[in-house]
Amino acid sequence: MIETDDMKLAMKAGKLQTAGKYDEALKVYAQAIDLKGRFAPFVYHNRGMLYLHRAKASKNRQSRIADLQRAIADFNTSIHLGAASKDELNRGLEKVATRANLDEATKLLDQESHATR
């Protein structure tokens, strides 16, 4: 597999995320997304995972809701880009992890919405 620039940036962002440097990781994910490379569905998926994990760990309700909304948007974008891709690996995202993570984020956001009523 040939490493593309967006893939390299996504890996760098993943390392920052693992180190707990979420704001730095988000900036690097944004740089990778700006490249509009063939790895874009994975970049959106990975950034969505960062938002989902951050939402789960957050004690602040507004931050949690905002991160869940961002995660859902990124998962949807990942699925959309993957479905439009000619790359089998990108198309496989919808069938595997991204769909499950989208469902989890949507369920959590729904729970947050019902908690306010």
mmCIF file with all atom_site columns, N, CA and C in Angstrom, residues 18-82:
data_model
loop_
_atom_site.group_PDB
_atom_site.id
_atom_site.type_symbol
_atom_site.label_atom_id
_atom_site.label_alt_id
_atom_site.label_comp_id
_atom_site.label_asym_id
_atom_site.label_entity_id
_atom_site.label_seq_id
_atom_site.pdbx_PDB_ins_code
_atom_site.Cartn_x
_atom_site.Cartn_y
_atom_site.Cartn_z
_atom_site.occupancy
_atom_site.B_iso_or_equiv
_atom_site.pdbx_formal_charge
_atom_site.auth_seq_id
_atom_site.auth_comp_id
_atom_site.auth_asym_id
_atom_site.auth_atom_id
_atom_site.pdbx_PDB_model_num
ATOM 1   N N  . THR A 1 18 ? -3.721  9.451  20.675 1.00 0.00 ? 18 THR A N  1
ATOM 2   C CA . THR A 1 18 ? -3.327  8.450  21.665 1.00 0.00 ? 18 THR A CA 1
ATOM 3   C C  . THR A 1 18 ? -2.604  9.102  22.838 1.00 0.00 ? 18 THR A C  1
ATOM 4   N N  . ALA A 1 19 ? -1.852  10.145 22.548 1.00 0.00 ? 19 ALA A N  1
ATOM 5   C CA . ALA A 1 19 ? -1.121  10.869 23.592 1.00 0.00 ? 19 ALA A CA 1
ATOM 6   C C  . ALA A 1 19 ? -2.025  11.831 24.366 1.00 0.00 ? 19 ALA A C  1
ATOM 7   N N  . GLY A 1 20 ? -3.313  11.897 23.993 1.00 0.00 ? 20 GLY A N  1
ATOM 8   C CA . GLY A 1 20 ? -4.248  12.773 24.689 1.00 0.00 ? 20 GLY A CA 1
ATOM 9   C C  . GLY A 1 20 ? -4.190  14.223 24.234 1.00 0.00 ? 20 GLY A C  1
ATOM 10  N N  . LYS A 1 21 ? -3.529  14.478 23.134 1.00 0.00 ? 21 LYS A N  1
ATOM 11  C CA . LYS A 1 21 ? -3.408  15.843 22.595 1.00 0.00 ? 21 LYS A CA 1
ATOM 12  C C  . LYS A 1 21 ? -4.494  16.048 21.535 1.00 0.00 ? 21 LYS A C  1
ATOM 13  N N  . TYR A 1 22 ? -5.736  16.121 22.017 1.00 0.00 ? 22 TYR A N  1
ATOM 14  C CA . TYR A 1 22 ? -6.891  16.135 21.124 1.00 0.00 ? 22 TYR A CA 1
ATOM 15  C C  . TYR A 1 22 ? -6.954  17.371 20.226 1.00 0.00 ? 22 TYR A C  1
ATOM 16  N N  . ASP A 1 23 ? -6.677  18.535 20.776 1.00 0.00 ? 23 ASP A N  1
ATOM 17  C CA . ASP A 1 23 ? -6.757  19.740 19.953 1.00 0.00 ? 23 ASP A CA 1
ATOM 18  C C  . ASP A 1 23 ? -5.724  19.710 18.827 1.00 0.00 ? 23 ASP A C  1
ATOM 19  N N  . GLU A 1 24 ? -4.513  19.257 19.136 1.00 0.00 ? 24 GLU A N  1
ATOM 20  C CA . GLU A 1 24 ? -3.479  19.137 18.103 1.00 0.00 ? 24 GLU A CA 1
ATOM 21  C C  . GLU A 1 24 ? -3.889  18.093 17.061 1.00 0.00 ? 24 GLU A C  1
ATOM 22  N N  . ALA A 1 25 ? -4.442  16.978 17.531 1.00 0.00 ? 25 ALA A N  1
ATOM 23  C CA . ALA A 1 25 ? -4.882  15.922 16.618 1.00 0.00 ? 25 ALA A CA 1
ATOM 24  C C  . ALA A 1 25 ? -5.966  16.443 15.672 1.00 0.00 ? 25 ALA A C  1
ATOM 25  N N  . LEU A 1 26 ? -6.902  17.224 16.197 1.00 0.00 ? 26 LEU A N  1
ATOM 26  C CA . LEU A 1 26 ? -7.972  17.770 15.355 1.00 0.00 ? 26 LEU A CA 1
ATOM 27  C C  . LEU A 1 26 ? -7.409  18.681 14.272 1.00 0.00 ? 26 LEU A C  1
ATOM 28  N N  . LYS A 1 27 ? -6.384  19.452 14.605 1.00 0.00 ? 27 LYS A N  1
ATOM 29  C CA . LYS A 1 27 ? -5.753  20.329 13.604 1.00 0.00 ? 27 LYS A CA 1
ATOM 30  C C  . LYS A 1 27 ? -5.098  19.511 12.496 1.00 0.00 ? 27 LYS A C  1
ATOM 31  N N  . VAL A 1 28 ? -4.447  18.421 12.873 1.00 0.00 ? 28 VAL A N  1
ATOM 32  C CA . VAL A 1 28 ? -3.785  17.581 11.880 1.00 0.00 ? 28 VAL A CA 1
ATOM 33  C C  . VAL A 1 28 ? -4.824  16.839 11.028 1.00 0.00 ? 28 VAL A C  1
ATOM 34  N N  . TYR A 1 29 ? -5.912  16.372 11.655 1.00 0.00 ? 29 TYR A N  1
ATOM 35  C CA . TYR A 1 29 ? -6.993  15.766 10.869 1.00 0.00 ? 29 TYR A CA 1
ATOM 36  C C  . TYR A 1 29 ? -7.547  16.774 9.859  1.00 0.00 ? 29 TYR A C  1
ATOM 37  N N  . ALA A 1 30 ? -7.703  18.021 10.269 1.00 0.00 ? 30 ALA A N  1
ATOM 38  C CA . ALA A 1 30 ? -8.207  19.053 9.356  1.00 0.00 ? 30 ALA A CA 1
ATOM 39  C C  . ALA A 1 30 ? -7.257  19.243 8.174  1.00 0.00 ? 30 ALA A C  1
ATOM 40  N N  . GLN A 1 31 ? -5.948  19.202 8.437  1.00 0.00 ? 31 GLN A N  1
ATOM 41  C CA . GLN A 1 31 ? -4.969  19.309 7.348  1.00 0.00 ? 31 GLN A CA 1
ATOM 42  C C  . GLN A 1 31 ? -5.111  18.131 6.383  1.00 0.00 ? 31 GLN A C  1
ATOM 43  N N  . ALA A 1 32 ? -5.303  16.940 6.930  1.00 0.00 ? 32 ALA A N  1
ATOM 44  C CA . ALA A 1 32 ? -5.461  15.751 6.090  1.00 0.00 ? 32 ALA A CA 1
ATOM 45  C C  . ALA A 1 32 ? -6.726  15.848 5.246  1.00 0.00 ? 32 ALA A C  1
ATOM 46  N N  . ILE A 1 33 ? -7.806  16.347 5.837  1.00 0.00 ? 33 ILE A N  1
ATOM 47  C CA . ILE A 1 33 ? -9.068  16.491 5.116  1.00 0.00 ? 33 ILE A CA 1
ATOM 48  C C  . ILE A 1 33 ? -8.930  17.511 3.995  1.00 0.00 ? 33 ILE A C  1
ATOM 49  N N  . ASP A 1 34 ? -8.200  18.592 4.252  1.00 0.00 ? 34 ASP A N  1
ATOM 50  C CA . ASP A 1 34 ? -7.999  19.625 3.239  1.00 0.00 ? 34 ASP A CA 1
ATOM 51  C C  . ASP A 1 34 ? -7.302  19.087 1.986  1.00 0.00 ? 34 ASP A C  1
ATOM 52  N N  . LEU A 1 35 ? -6.529  18.016 2.135  1.00 0.00 ? 35 LEU A N  1
ATOM 53  C CA . LEU A 1 35 ? -5.825  17.435 0.988  1.00 0.00 ? 35 LEU A CA 1
ATOM 54  C C  . LEU A 1 35 ? -6.768  16.708 0.031  1.00 0.00 ? 35 LEU A C  1
ATOM 55  N N  . LYS A 1 36 ? -7.955  16.328 0.527  1.00 0.00 ? 36 LYS A N  1
ATOM 56  C CA . LYS A 1 36 ? -8.959  15.632 -0.291 1.00 0.00 ? 36 LYS A CA 1
ATOM 57  C C  . LYS A 1 36 ? -8.356  14.416 -1.011 1.00 0.00 ? 36 LYS A C  1
ATOM 58  N N  . GLY A 1 37 ? -7.557  13.659 -0.278 1.00 0.00 ? 37 GLY A N  1
ATOM 59  C CA . GLY A 1 37 ? -6.898  12.485 -0.841 1.00 0.00 ? 37 GLY A CA 1
ATOM 60  C C  . GLY A 1 37 ? -7.782  11.258 -0.837 1.00 0.00 ? 37 GLY A C  1
ATOM 61  N N  . ARG A 1 38 ? -7.243  10.180 -1.340 1.00 0.00 ? 38 ARG A N  1
ATOM 62  C CA . ARG A 1 38 ? -8.029  8.949  -1.438 1.00 0.00 ? 38 ARG A CA 1
ATOM 63  C C  . ARG A 1 38 ? -8.249  8.285  -0.089 1.00 0.00 ? 38 ARG A C  1
ATOM 64  N N  . PHE A 1 39 ? -7.525  8.723  0.938  1.00 0.00 ? 39 PHE A N  1
ATOM 65  C CA . PHE A 1 39 ? -7.669  8.186  2.286  1.00 0.00 ? 39 PHE A CA 1
ATOM 66  C C  . PHE A 1 39 ? -8.745  8.944  3.076  1.00 0.00 ? 39 PHE A C  1
ATOM 67  N N  . ALA A 1 40 ? -9.387  9.920  2.453  1.00 0.00 ? 40 ALA A N  1
ATOM 68  C CA . ALA A 1 40 ? -10.351 10.797 3.130  1.00 0.00 ? 40 ALA A CA 1
ATOM 69  C C  . ALA A 1 40 ? -11.430 10.054 3.919  1.00 0.00 ? 40 ALA A C  1
ATOM 70  N N  . PRO A 1 41 ? -12.027 8.970  3.397  1.00 0.00 ? 41 PRO A N  1
ATOM 71  C CA . PRO A 1 41 ? -13.046 8.288  4.207  1.00 0.00 ? 41 PRO A CA 1
ATOM 72  C C  . PRO A 1 41 ? -12.501 7.809  5.551  1.00 0.00 ? 41 PRO A C  1
ATOM 73  N N  . PHE A 1 42 ? -11.246 7.355  5.558  1.00 0.00 ? 42 PHE A N  1
ATOM 74  C CA . PHE A 1 42 ? -10.642 6.907  6.808  1.00 0.00 ? 42 PHE A CA 1
ATOM 75  C C  . PHE A 1 42 ? -10.317 8.080  7.723  1.00 0.00 ? 42 PHE A C  1
ATOM 76  N N  . VAL A 1 43 ? -9.910  9.191  7.137  1.00 0.00 ? 43 VAL A N  1
ATOM 77  C CA . VAL A 1 43 ? -9.604  10.381 7.940  1.00 0.00 ? 43 VAL A CA 1
ATOM 78  C C  . VAL A 1 43 ? -10.863 10.847 8.661  1.00 0.00 ? 43 VAL A C  1
ATOM 79  N N  . TYR A 1 44 ? -11.969 10.919 7.927  1.00 0.00 ? 44 TYR A N  1
ATOM 80  C CA . TYR A 1 44 ? -13.233 11.319 8.557  1.00 0.00 ? 44 TYR A CA 1
ATOM 81  C C  . TYR A 1 44 ? -13.650 10.311 9.624  1.00 0.00 ? 44 TYR A C  1
ATOM 82  N N  . HIS A 1 45 ? -13.493 9.033  9.323  1.00 0.00 ? 45 HIS A N  1
ATOM 83  C CA . HIS A 1 45 ? -13.836 8.001  10.312 1.00 0.00 ? 45 HIS A CA 1
ATOM 84  C C  . HIS A 1 45 ? -12.992 8.170  11.575 1.00 0.00 ? 45 HIS A C  1
ATOM 85  N N  . ASN A 1 46 ? -11.697 8.338  11.407 1.00 0.00 ? 46 ASN A N  1
ATOM 86  C CA . ASN A 1 46 ? -10.798 8.466  12.554 1.00 0.00 ? 46 ASN A CA 1
ATOM 87  C C  . ASN A 1 46 ? -11.087 9.721  13.365 1.00 0.00 ? 46 ASN A C  1
ATOM 88  N N  . ARG A 1 47 ? -11.369 10.832 12.679 1.00 0.00 ? 47 ARG A N  1
ATOM 89  C CA . ARG A 1 47 ? -11.702 12.058 13.412 1.00 0.00 ? 47 ARG A CA 1
ATOM 90  C C  . ARG A 1 47 ? -13.036 11.878 14.137 1.00 0.00 ? 47 ARG A C  1
ATOM 91  N N  . GLY A 1 48 ? -13.968 11.201 13.508 1.00 0.00 ? 48 GLY A N  1
ATOM 92  C CA . GLY A 1 48 ? -15.235 10.902 14.169 1.00 0.00 ? 48 GLY A CA 1
ATOM 93  C C  . GLY A 1 48 ? -15.026 10.090 15.439 1.00 0.00 ? 48 GLY A C  1
ATOM 94  N N  . MET A 1 49 ? -14.088 9.157  15.392 1.00 0.00 ? 49 MET A N  1
ATOM 95  C CA . MET A 1 49 ? -13.772 8.352  16.576 1.00 0.00 ? 49 MET A CA 1
ATOM 96  C C  . MET A 1 49 ? -13.203 9.229  17.693 1.00 0.00 ? 49 MET A C  1
ATOM 97  N N  . LEU A 1 50 ? -12.363 10.193 17.330 1.00 0.00 ? 50 LEU A N  1
ATOM 98  C CA . LEU A 1 50 ? -11.827 11.114 18.337 1.00 0.00 ? 50 LEU A CA 1
ATOM 99  C C  . LEU A 1 50 ? -12.975 11.856 19.011 1.00 0.00 ? 50 LEU A C  1
ATOM 100 N N  . TYR A 1 51 ? -13.884 12.387 18.208 1.00 0.00 ? 51 TYR A N  1
ATOM 101 C CA . TYR A 1 51 ? -15.035 13.112 18.774 1.00 0.00 ? 51 TYR A CA 1
ATOM 102 C C  . TYR A 1 51 ? -15.899 12.195 19.644 1.00 0.00 ? 51 TYR A C  1
ATOM 103 N N  . LEU A 1 52 ? -16.103 10.960 19.198 1.00 0.00 ? 52 LEU A N  1
ATOM 104 C CA . LEU A 1 52 ? -16.919 10.020 19.965 1.00 0.00 ? 52 LEU A CA 1
ATOM 105 C C  . LEU A 1 52 ? -16.265 9.705  21.309 1.00 0.00 ? 52 LEU A C  1
ATOM 106 N N  . HIS A 1 53 ? -14.969 9.430  21.297 1.00 0.00 ? 53 HIS A N  1
ATOM 107 C CA . HIS A 1 53 ? -14.270 9.139  22.553 1.00 0.00 ? 53 HIS A CA 1
ATOM 108 C C  . HIS A 1 53 ? -14.266 10.348 23.483 1.00 0.00 ? 53 HIS A C  1
ATOM 109 N N  . ARG A 1 54 ? -14.052 11.511 22.899 1.00 0.00 ? 54 ARG A N  1
ATOM 110 C CA . ARG A 1 54 ? -14.035 12.724 23.714 1.00 0.00 ? 54 ARG A CA 1
ATOM 111 C C  . ARG A 1 54 ? -15.414 12.989 24.317 1.00 0.00 ? 54 ARG A C  1
ATOM 112 N N  . ALA A 1 55 ? -16.467 12.717 23.553 1.00 0.00 ? 55 ALA A N  1
ATOM 113 C CA . ALA A 1 55 ? -17.837 12.906 24.060 1.00 0.00 ? 55 ALA A CA 1
ATOM 114 C C  . ALA A 1 55 ? -18.111 11.962 25.227 1.00 0.00 ? 55 ALA A C  1
ATOM 115 N N  . LYS A 1 56 ? -17.679 10.726 25.101 1.00 0.00 ? 56 LYS A N  1
ATOM 116 C CA . LYS A 1 56 ? -17.903 9.751  26.163 1.00 0.00 ? 56 LYS A CA 1
ATOM 117 C C  . LYS A 1 56 ? -17.182 10.142 27.453 1.00 0.00 ? 56 LYS A C  1
ATOM 118 N N  . ALA A 1 57 ? -16.031 10.782 27.320 1.00 0.00 ? 57 ALA A N  1
ATOM 119 C CA . ALA A 1 57 ? -15.233 11.147 28.490 1.00 0.00 ? 57 ALA A CA 1
ATOM 120 C C  . ALA A 1 57 ? -15.635 12.491 29.093 1.00 0.00 ? 57 ALA A C  1
ATOM 121 N N  . SER A 1 58 ? -16.400 13.271 28.356 1.00 0.00 ? 58 SER A N  1
ATOM 122 C CA . SER A 1 58 ? -16.734 14.624 28.792 1.00 0.00 ? 58 SER A CA 1
ATOM 123 C C  . SER A 1 58 ? -17.754 14.636 29.923 1.00 0.00 ? 58 SER A C  1
ATOM 124 N N  . LYS A 1 59 ? -17.534 15.521 30.868 1.00 0.00 ? 59 LYS A N  1
ATOM 125 C CA . LYS A 1 59 ? -18.490 15.744 31.961 1.00 0.00 ? 59 LYS A CA 1
ATOM 126 C C  . LYS A 1 59 ? -19.428 16.898 31.622 1.00 0.00 ? 59 LYS A C  1
ATOM 127 N N  . ASN A 1 60 ? -19.046 17.699 30.626 1.00 0.00 ? 60 ASN A N  1
ATOM 128 C CA . ASN A 1 60 ? -19.823 18.860 30.221 1.00 0.00 ? 60 ASN A CA 1
ATOM 129 C C  . ASN A 1 60 ? -20.851 18.435 29.168 1.00 0.00 ? 60 ASN A C  1
ATOM 130 N N  . ARG A 1 61 ? -22.118 18.582 29.497 1.00 0.00 ? 61 ARG A N  1
ATOM 131 C CA . ARG A 1 61 ? -23.192 18.127 28.628 1.00 0.00 ? 61 ARG A CA 1
ATOM 132 C C  . ARG A 1 61 ? -23.171 18.799 27.252 1.00 0.00 ? 61 ARG A C  1
ATOM 133 N N  . GLN A 1 62 ? -22.955 20.114 27.223 1.00 0.00 ? 62 GLN A N  1
ATOM 134 C CA . GLN A 1 62 ? -22.934 20.834 25.943 1.00 0.00 ? 62 GLN A CA 1
ATOM 135 C C  . GLN A 1 62 ? -21.765 20.374 25.070 1.00 0.00 ? 62 GLN A C  1
ATOM 136 N N  . SER A 1 63 ? -20.613 20.179 25.672 1.00 0.00 ? 63 SER A N  1
ATOM 137 C CA . SER A 1 63 ? -19.450 19.690 24.924 1.00 0.00 ? 63 SER A CA 1
ATOM 138 C C  . SER A 1 63 ? -19.705 18.284 24.401 1.00 0.00 ? 63 SER A C  1
ATOM 139 N N  . ARG A 1 64 ? -20.341 17.458 25.228 1.00 0.00 ? 64 ARG A N  1
ATOM 140 C CA . ARG A 1 64 ? -20.645 16.087 24.833 1.00 0.00 ? 64 ARG A CA 1
ATOM 141 C C  . ARG A 1 64 ? -21.579 16.079 23.624 1.00 0.00 ? 64 ARG A C  1
ATOM 142 N N  . ILE A 1 65 ? -22.621 16.884 23.670 1.00 0.00 ? 65 ILE A N  1
ATOM 143 C CA . ILE A 1 65 ? -23.571 16.957 22.555 1.00 0.00 ? 65 ILE A CA 1
ATOM 144 C C  . ILE A 1 65 ? -22.886 17.463 21.296 1.00 0.00 ? 65 ILE A C  1
ATOM 145 N N  . ALA A 1 66 ? -22.080 18.506 21.425 1.00 0.00 ? 66 ALA A N  1
ATOM 146 C CA . ALA A 1 66 ? -21.377 19.061 20.259 1.00 0.00 ? 66 ALA A CA 1
ATOM 147 C C  . ALA A 1 66 ? -20.442 18.020 19.642 1.00 0.00 ? 66 ALA A C  1
ATOM 148 N N  . ASP A 1 67 ? -19.707 17.293 20.488 1.00 0.00 ? 67 ASP A N  1
ATOM 149 C CA . ASP A 1 67 ? -18.793 16.281 19.968 1.00 0.00 ? 67 ASP A CA 1
ATOM 150 C C  . ASP A 1 67 ? -19.549 15.122 19.320 1.00 0.00 ? 67 ASP A C  1
ATOM 151 N N  . LEU A 1 68 ? -20.689 14.743 19.882 1.00 0.00 ? 68 LEU A N  1
ATOM 152 C CA . LEU A 1 68 ? -21.492 13.684 19.267 1.00 0.00 ? 68 LEU A CA 1
ATOM 153 C C  . LEU A 1 68 ? -22.024 14.126 17.902 1.00 0.00 ? 68 LEU A C  1
ATOM 154 N N  . GLN A 1 69 ? -22.439 15.375 17.798 1.00 0.00 ? 69 GLN A N  1
ATOM 155 C CA . GLN A 1 69 ? -22.918 15.897 16.511 1.00 0.00 ? 69 GLN A CA 1
ATOM 156 C C  . GLN A 1 69 ? -21.789 15.902 15.483 1.00 0.00 ? 69 GLN A C  1
ATOM 157 N N  . ARG A 1 70 ? -20.592 16.288 15.915 1.00 0.00 ? 70 ARG A N  1
ATOM 158 C CA . ARG A 1 70 ? -19.434 16.282 15.007 1.00 0.00 ? 70 ARG A CA 1
ATOM 159 C C  . ARG A 1 70 ? -19.086 14.857 14.590 1.00 0.00 ? 70 ARG A C  1
ATOM 160 N N  . ALA A 1 71 ? -19.131 13.931 15.551 1.00 0.00 ? 71 ALA A N  1
ATOM 161 C CA . ALA A 1 71 ? -18.830 12.532 15.241 1.00 0.00 ? 71 ALA A CA 1
ATOM 162 C C  . ALA A 1 71 ? -19.818 11.995 14.203 1.00 0.00 ? 71 ALA A C  1
ATOM 163 N N  . ILE A 1 72 ? -21.092 12.264 14.402 1.00 0.00 ? 72 ILE A N  1
ATOM 164 C CA . ILE A 1 72 ? -22.118 11.796 13.468 1.00 0.00 ? 72 ILE A CA 1
ATOM 165 C C  . ILE A 1 72 ? -21.878 12.374 12.078 1.00 0.00 ? 72 ILE A C  1
ATOM 166 N N  . ALA A 1 73 ? -21.568 13.654 12.003 1.00 0.00 ? 73 ALA A N  1
ATOM 167 C CA . ALA A 1 73 ? -21.301 14.288 10.709 1.00 0.00 ? 73 ALA A CA 1
ATOM 168 C C  . ALA A 1 73 ? -20.095 13.639 10.028 1.00 0.00 ? 73 ALA A C  1
ATOM 169 N N  . ASP A 1 74 ? -19.030 13.382 10.803 1.00 0.00 ? 74 ASP A N  1
ATOM 170 C CA . ASP A 1 74 ? -17.833 12.765 10.213 1.00 0.00 ? 74 ASP A CA 1
ATOM 171 C C  . ASP A 1 74 ? -18.098 11.328 9.771  1.00 0.00 ? 74 ASP A C  1
ATOM 172 N N  . PHE A 1 75 ? -18.846 10.566 10.557 1.00 0.00 ? 75 PHE A N  1
ATOM 173 C CA . PHE A 1 75 ? -19.160 9.197  10.160 1.00 0.00 ? 75 PHE A CA 1
ATOM 174 C C  . PHE A 1 75 ? -20.007 9.183  8.889  1.00 0.00 ? 75 PHE A C  1
ATOM 175 N N  . ASN A 1 76 ? -20.986 10.087 8.816  1.00 0.00 ? 76 ASN A N  1
ATOM 176 C CA . ASN A 1 76 ? -21.812 10.181 7.605  1.00 0.00 ? 76 ASN A CA 1
ATOM 177 C C  . ASN A 1 76 ? -20.975 10.555 6.389  1.00 0.00 ? 76 ASN A C  1
ATOM 178 N N  . THR A 1 77 ? -20.053 11.508 6.559  1.00 0.00 ? 77 THR A N  1
ATOM 179 C CA . THR A 1 77 ? -19.180 11.903 5.454  1.00 0.00 ? 77 THR A CA 1
ATOM 180 C C  . THR A 1 77 ? -18.297 10.739 5.034  1.00 0.00 ? 77 THR A C  1
ATOM 181 N N  . SER A 1 78 ? -17.766 10.009 6.003  1.00 0.00 ? 78 SER A N  1
ATOM 182 C CA . SER A 1 78 ? -16.935 8.850  5.703  1.00 0.00 ? 78 SER A CA 1
ATOM 183 C C  . SER A 1 78 ? -17.702 7.820  4.873  1.00 0.00 ? 78 SER A C  1
ATOM 184 N N  . ILE A 1 79 ? -18.924 7.541  5.293  1.00 0.00 ? 79 ILE A N  1
ATOM 185 C CA . ILE A 1 79 ? -19.754 6.577  4.573  1.00 0.00 ? 79 ILE A CA 1
ATOM 186 C C  . ILE A 1 79 ? -20.051 7.075  3.166  1.00 0.00 ? 79 ILE A C  1
ATOM 187 N N  . HIS A 1 80 ? -20.406 8.353  3.046  1.00 0.00 ? 80 HIS A N  1
ATOM 188 C CA . HIS A 1 80 ? -20.724 8.933  1.736  1.00 0.00 ? 80 HIS A CA 1
ATOM 189 C C  . HIS A 1 80 ? -19.515 8.868  0.803  1.00 0.00 ? 80 HIS A C  1
ATOM 190 N N  . LEU A 1 81 ? -18.351 9.287  1.300  1.00 0.00 ? 81 LEU A N  1
ATOM 191 C CA . LEU A 1 81 ? -17.141 9.266  0.472  1.00 0.00 ? 81 LEU A CA 1
ATOM 192 C C  . LEU A 1 81 ? -16.736 7.839  0.128  1.00 0.00 ? 81 LEU A C  1
ATOM 193 N N  . GLY A 1 82 ? -16.873 6.952  1.093  1.00 0.00 ? 82 GLY A N  1
ATOM 194 C CA . GLY A 1 82 ? -16.517 5.563  0.841  1.00 0.00 ? 82 GLY A CA 1
ATOM 195 C C  . GLY A 1 82 ? -17.418 4.921  -0.200 1.00 0.00 ? 82 GLY A C  1
#
